[in-house]
Short mmCIF file of C-alpha atoms and ligand atoms in Angstrom, two decimals:
data_model
loop_
_atom_site.label_atom_id
_atom_site.label_comp_id
_atom_site.label_asym_id
_atom_site.label_seq_id
_atom_site.Cartn_x
_atom_site.Cartn_y
_atom_site.Cartn_z
CA MET A 237 77.87 158.27 -127.04
CA SER A 238 76.02 161.52 -126.69
CA ILE A 239 74.08 162.15 -123.53
CA ILE A 240 70.80 163.92 -124.01
CA ILE A 241 69.76 165.61 -120.80
CA PRO A 242 66.37 167.28 -120.81
CA PRO A 243 66.00 170.76 -119.28
CA ASP A 244 63.97 169.43 -116.34
CA GLY A 245 66.59 166.70 -115.72
CA ALA A 246 67.24 167.52 -112.07
CA ALA A 247 63.53 167.38 -111.20
CA MET A 248 63.08 164.11 -113.11
CA LEU A 249 66.00 162.55 -111.28
CA LYS A 250 64.69 163.71 -107.91
CA ASP A 251 61.24 162.23 -108.59
CA ALA A 252 62.73 158.95 -109.78
CA ILE A 253 65.00 158.66 -106.74
CA ALA A 254 62.05 159.28 -104.43
CA LYS A 255 60.13 156.51 -106.19
CA VAL A 256 62.83 153.95 -106.84
CA ALA A 257 65.55 154.21 -104.18
CA GLN A 258 65.52 152.54 -100.80
CA PRO A 259 64.77 155.24 -98.17
CA SER A 260 68.20 154.93 -96.55
CA ARG A 261 69.94 155.57 -99.89
CA ARG A 262 67.76 158.42 -101.12
CA ALA A 263 69.65 161.19 -99.35
CA PHE A 264 72.96 159.85 -100.62
CA LEU A 265 71.73 159.59 -104.21
CA GLN A 266 70.12 163.03 -104.05
CA ARG A 267 73.44 164.54 -102.99
CA SER A 268 75.74 162.56 -105.23
CA LEU A 269 73.96 161.62 -108.45
CA THR A 270 73.56 163.70 -111.59
CA LEU A 271 71.56 162.68 -114.62
CA GLY A 272 74.74 162.65 -116.71
CA GLY A 273 76.41 160.39 -114.14
CA LEU A 274 73.48 157.99 -114.11
CA SER A 275 73.47 157.93 -117.89
CA LEU A 276 77.19 157.08 -118.03
CA LEU A 277 76.78 154.43 -115.34
CA THR A 278 73.96 152.60 -117.07
CA GLY A 279 74.47 153.46 -120.72
CA CYS A 280 70.84 154.56 -120.92
CA SER A 281 69.70 157.74 -122.60
CA LEU A 282 67.57 159.48 -120.07
CA ASP A 283 64.97 161.50 -121.88
CA SER A 284 61.85 160.60 -119.95
CA GLN A 285 60.72 159.94 -116.40
CA GLU A 286 60.36 156.23 -117.20
CA SER A 287 63.85 155.91 -118.61
CA VAL A 288 65.31 157.58 -115.49
CA GLU A 289 63.39 155.14 -113.27
CA ARG A 290 64.51 152.22 -115.40
CA ALA A 291 68.15 153.32 -115.17
CA LEU A 292 67.94 153.61 -111.37
CA MET A 293 66.35 150.16 -111.22
CA SER A 294 69.25 148.74 -113.21
CA VAL A 295 71.64 150.22 -110.62
CA SER A 296 69.56 148.52 -107.91
CA ARG A 297 69.73 145.15 -109.74
CA PHE A 298 73.50 145.62 -109.98
CA ASN A 299 73.51 146.32 -106.23
CA ASP A 300 71.57 143.03 -105.66
CA ARG A 301 74.20 141.08 -107.57
CA ALA A 302 77.02 142.77 -105.64
CA GLN A 303 75.35 142.01 -102.30
CA GLY A 304 74.78 138.41 -103.42
CA LEU A 305 78.47 138.03 -104.26
CA LEU A 306 79.55 139.57 -100.95
CA PHE A 307 77.16 137.46 -98.85
CA ASP A 308 79.08 134.95 -96.74
CA PRO A 309 76.84 131.89 -96.23
CA ASN A 310 78.78 130.86 -93.11
CA ARG A 311 78.90 134.19 -91.33
CA LEU A 312 76.45 134.36 -88.44
CA ALA A 313 74.41 137.41 -87.44
CA PRO A 314 74.92 138.49 -83.80
CA THR A 315 72.83 136.76 -81.13
CA TYR A 316 71.84 138.25 -77.75
CA PRO A 317 71.01 137.14 -74.20
CA ASP A 318 67.39 136.83 -73.00
CA SER A 319 67.80 139.99 -70.92
CA MET A 320 68.21 142.07 -74.10
CA ILE A 321 64.88 141.11 -75.71
CA THR A 322 62.86 144.24 -76.60
CA ARG A 323 59.54 144.24 -74.73
CA PRO A 324 57.04 144.74 -76.13
CA PHE A 325 58.39 143.76 -79.53
CA PRO A 326 57.09 146.21 -82.20
CA PHE A 327 54.39 145.28 -84.70
CA ASN A 328 54.73 146.38 -88.32
CA ALA A 329 52.86 145.70 -91.56
CA TYR A 330 51.52 147.67 -94.52
CA TYR A 331 48.31 148.02 -92.45
CA GLU A 332 47.44 148.86 -88.85
CA GLU A 333 47.48 146.32 -86.04
CA ASP A 334 43.65 146.11 -85.83
CA GLU A 335 43.67 144.64 -89.35
CA VAL A 336 46.00 141.75 -88.49
CA ARG A 337 45.07 138.54 -90.32
CA HIS A 338 43.74 135.72 -88.15
CA VAL A 339 44.72 132.46 -89.82
CA ASP A 340 43.04 129.21 -88.72
CA GLY A 341 45.96 126.96 -87.73
CA GLU A 342 43.95 123.73 -88.09
CA ALA A 343 42.80 124.51 -91.64
CA TRP A 344 46.10 126.08 -92.72
CA ARG A 345 48.16 124.19 -95.29
CA LEU A 346 51.58 125.31 -96.45
CA GLU A 347 51.47 125.06 -100.24
CA LEU A 348 54.62 124.16 -102.19
CA SER A 349 55.30 124.71 -105.87
CA GLY A 350 58.04 125.13 -108.44
CA LEU A 351 61.38 123.29 -108.40
CA ILE A 352 60.50 120.93 -105.52
CA ALA A 353 60.38 117.12 -105.75
CA ASP A 354 57.72 116.57 -103.05
CA ARG A 355 55.08 119.30 -103.37
CA LYS A 356 52.61 117.78 -100.91
CA PRO A 357 51.15 120.54 -98.66
CA TRP A 358 52.24 120.63 -95.01
CA THR A 359 50.11 120.99 -91.87
CA LEU A 360 51.19 123.02 -88.87
CA ARG A 361 51.46 119.83 -86.79
CA GLN A 362 53.89 118.32 -89.30
CA LEU A 363 56.08 121.42 -89.07
CA GLN A 364 55.91 121.28 -85.25
CA ALA A 365 57.12 117.66 -85.39
CA MET A 366 60.32 118.67 -87.22
CA PRO A 367 63.54 119.45 -85.26
CA GLN A 368 63.27 122.95 -83.78
CA GLN A 369 65.88 125.61 -83.14
CA SER A 370 65.65 128.94 -81.35
CA GLN A 371 67.53 132.22 -81.68
CA ILE A 372 67.62 135.71 -80.16
CA THR A 373 68.49 138.14 -82.93
CA ARG A 374 67.96 141.73 -84.02
CA HIS A 375 65.25 142.69 -86.50
CA ILE A 376 66.07 145.87 -88.44
CA CYS A 377 63.31 147.78 -90.24
CA VAL A 378 64.19 150.35 -92.92
CA GLU A 379 61.58 152.66 -91.39
CA GLY A 380 64.20 153.42 -88.76
CA TRP A 381 63.72 151.06 -85.82
CA SER A 382 65.31 147.84 -84.68
CA ALA A 383 64.39 145.39 -81.93
CA ILE A 384 65.72 142.17 -80.44
CA GLY A 385 63.37 139.18 -80.40
CA LYS A 386 63.36 135.44 -79.80
CA TRP A 387 62.06 133.14 -82.51
CA GLY A 388 61.90 129.35 -82.63
CA GLY A 389 61.16 126.97 -85.48
CA VAL A 390 62.44 124.70 -88.21
CA PRO A 391 65.80 125.53 -89.87
CA PHE A 392 64.72 126.35 -93.43
CA SER A 393 67.68 124.46 -94.95
CA VAL A 394 66.48 121.26 -93.24
CA PHE A 395 62.97 121.80 -94.63
CA LEU A 396 64.20 122.57 -98.16
CA ARG A 397 66.28 119.37 -98.19
CA ARG A 398 63.36 117.36 -96.78
CA ILE A 399 61.00 118.43 -99.60
CA GLY A 400 63.63 117.86 -102.27
CA ALA A 401 63.92 121.51 -103.32
CA ASP A 402 66.36 122.22 -106.14
CA LEU A 403 69.09 123.83 -104.04
CA SER A 404 70.86 125.10 -107.16
CA ALA A 405 67.84 127.26 -108.10
CA LYS A 406 68.25 131.03 -107.75
CA TYR A 407 65.22 132.06 -105.70
CA VAL A 408 62.78 131.01 -103.02
CA GLY A 409 59.51 132.96 -103.07
CA PHE A 410 56.80 133.41 -100.43
CA LYS A 411 53.11 134.30 -100.61
CA CYS A 412 51.34 135.41 -97.44
CA ALA A 413 47.80 135.31 -96.05
CA ASP A 414 47.59 139.10 -96.53
CA ASP A 415 48.65 140.64 -99.86
CA TYR A 416 52.31 140.49 -98.91
CA PHE A 417 54.90 138.54 -100.91
CA THR A 418 58.65 138.47 -101.21
CA SER A 419 61.50 136.35 -102.56
CA ILE A 420 65.04 135.65 -101.43
CA ASP A 421 68.30 134.29 -102.82
CA MET A 422 69.00 130.57 -102.30
CA ALA A 423 72.22 131.27 -100.32
CA THR A 424 70.19 133.12 -97.67
CA ALA A 425 67.47 130.44 -97.72
CA LEU A 426 70.15 127.89 -96.77
CA HIS A 427 71.87 130.10 -94.16
CA PRO A 428 72.07 128.32 -90.76
CA GLN A 429 70.09 131.10 -89.00
CA THR A 430 67.21 131.18 -91.49
CA LEU A 431 64.19 129.74 -89.66
CA MET A 432 60.59 128.86 -90.45
CA ALA A 433 59.54 130.49 -87.18
CA LEU A 434 56.58 128.89 -85.37
CA THR A 435 57.12 130.51 -81.97
CA TYR A 436 57.83 133.94 -80.57
CA ASP A 437 59.40 134.17 -77.08
CA GLY A 438 58.62 130.49 -76.42
CA GLN A 439 54.90 130.76 -77.32
CA PRO A 440 53.10 129.93 -80.58
CA LEU A 441 53.61 132.90 -82.92
CA PRO A 442 50.83 135.39 -82.09
CA PRO A 443 48.76 136.67 -85.06
CA ARG A 444 50.51 140.07 -85.08
CA TYR A 445 53.92 138.44 -85.53
CA GLY A 446 52.76 136.19 -88.37
CA PHE A 447 50.85 133.10 -87.16
CA PRO A 448 51.12 130.31 -88.11
CA MET A 449 54.59 130.68 -89.66
CA LYS A 450 56.97 133.43 -90.70
CA LEU A 451 60.38 133.29 -92.31
CA ARG A 452 62.91 134.73 -89.90
CA MET A 453 66.28 135.82 -91.30
CA PRO A 454 68.61 137.86 -89.09
CA THR A 455 70.81 138.45 -92.15
CA LYS A 456 68.04 140.40 -93.89
CA LEU A 457 66.08 143.60 -93.27
CA GLY A 458 62.57 143.41 -91.80
CA TYR A 459 60.66 143.64 -95.07
CA LYS A 460 62.38 140.45 -96.35
CA ASN A 461 60.88 138.46 -93.42
CA PRO A 462 57.39 137.39 -94.58
CA LYS A 463 54.71 136.76 -91.91
CA HIS A 464 51.64 134.47 -92.30
CA VAL A 465 53.41 132.44 -95.00
CA GLN A 466 50.87 130.49 -97.05
CA ALA A 467 52.90 129.28 -100.03
CA ILE A 468 56.55 128.68 -100.87
CA PHE A 469 57.95 128.30 -104.37
CA VAL A 470 61.42 127.59 -105.73
CA THR A 471 62.28 129.19 -109.06
CA ASN A 472 64.93 130.60 -111.36
CA THR A 473 62.64 133.46 -112.39
CA TYR A 474 62.95 136.76 -110.51
CA SER A 475 59.66 137.54 -108.75
CA GLY A 476 60.31 140.65 -106.62
CA GLY A 477 58.21 141.47 -103.59
CA TYR A 478 55.59 143.81 -102.10
CA TRP A 479 58.03 146.59 -101.11
CA GLU A 480 60.76 145.54 -103.53
CA ASP A 481 58.42 146.26 -106.48
CA GLN A 482 57.97 149.77 -105.04
CA GLY A 483 61.70 150.41 -105.01
CA TYR A 484 63.14 148.79 -101.91
CA ASN A 485 66.36 147.00 -102.72
CA TRP A 486 65.62 143.34 -103.50
CA PHE A 487 68.60 141.69 -101.75
CA GLY A 488 67.84 143.64 -98.55
CA GLY A 489 70.81 142.44 -96.49
CA SER A 490 71.20 143.75 -92.97
N1 MTE B 256 52.70 139.18 -94.38
C1 MTE B 256 53.42 140.28 -94.09
N2 MTE B 256 54.71 140.12 -93.72
C2 MTE B 256 55.46 141.21 -93.42
C3 MTE B 256 54.95 142.53 -93.52
C4 MTE B 256 53.58 142.66 -93.93
O1 MTE B 256 53.02 143.77 -94.05
N3 MTE B 256 52.86 141.51 -94.19
N4 MTE B 256 55.74 143.62 -93.21
C5 MTE B 256 57.21 143.42 -93.17
C6 MTE B 256 57.93 144.48 -92.47
S1 MTE B 256 58.24 145.91 -93.32
C7 MTE B 256 58.44 144.30 -91.19
S2 MTE B 256 59.41 145.47 -90.43
C8 MTE B 256 58.16 143.07 -90.43
C9 MTE B 256 57.52 143.39 -89.06
O2 MTE B 256 57.43 142.23 -88.29
P1 MTE B 256 56.89 142.29 -86.79
O3 MTE B 256 55.43 142.71 -86.83
O4 MTE B 256 57.09 140.92 -86.26
O5 MTE B 256 57.72 143.31 -86.06
O6 MTE B 256 57.30 142.18 -91.11
C10 MTE B 256 57.56 142.09 -92.51
N5 MTE B 256 56.75 141.00 -93.04
MO1 MO B 257 59.96 146.95 -92.14
#
């Protein structure tokens, strides 16, 4: 195989890394990766900006598969005492706090689609009537902060079994009341600490933390935890996510 490296290769690679790589990995890639190395790794000829981005994406997909294989479905994320809860807990979204969505809890219906036997929509009251669990865990955001919070709600594995979801499917996807969306691997969906959170610190989830329901996963980075969940679907088709489609790593383990 001959590797064709254009004269502006270094600049192309730098631009592609800035666009495609997860922030925490950018510095590492910028120091360690050459265009020739990337070409050998992926078997792609890298003669345009798009082909360099595509090659980096294929490394990221490979990284997703590796993280999926390494994920231990029985290993629990650390939990903390009440005294360690971060107060006030930070707010974060792709918009400012004054633009937080206010969802009407009475009118809200959780829509279900895809590989699910019983796709009847759920009300908030029905979710509140399910067995609840609570946890104090650490939320880690790739923007460089972490905080300990207390969430309560329905273990997602119990819900998925209840609705007859195909538990052998690859992905569970989420659509939110804002323009946010994400998707996760089934192993994480079934993890014992993955919650459909309805409360924060013992109170109904306030709007800024994702009323009426958010998916809370202490085994995943902040951006994998969708707030204001409106719809859930089970699928074998990869469907990415809001930040994932802009280059954040899809698996997003923490
Ligand atoms: N619907 C929705 N969910 C979202 C986001 C968002 O912008 N919209 N941002 C994500 C990111 S990047 C983080 S760090 C957490 C922040 O959650 P918090 O406001 O409870 O701290 O929400 C995640 N879920
Ligand atoms: Mo985040």
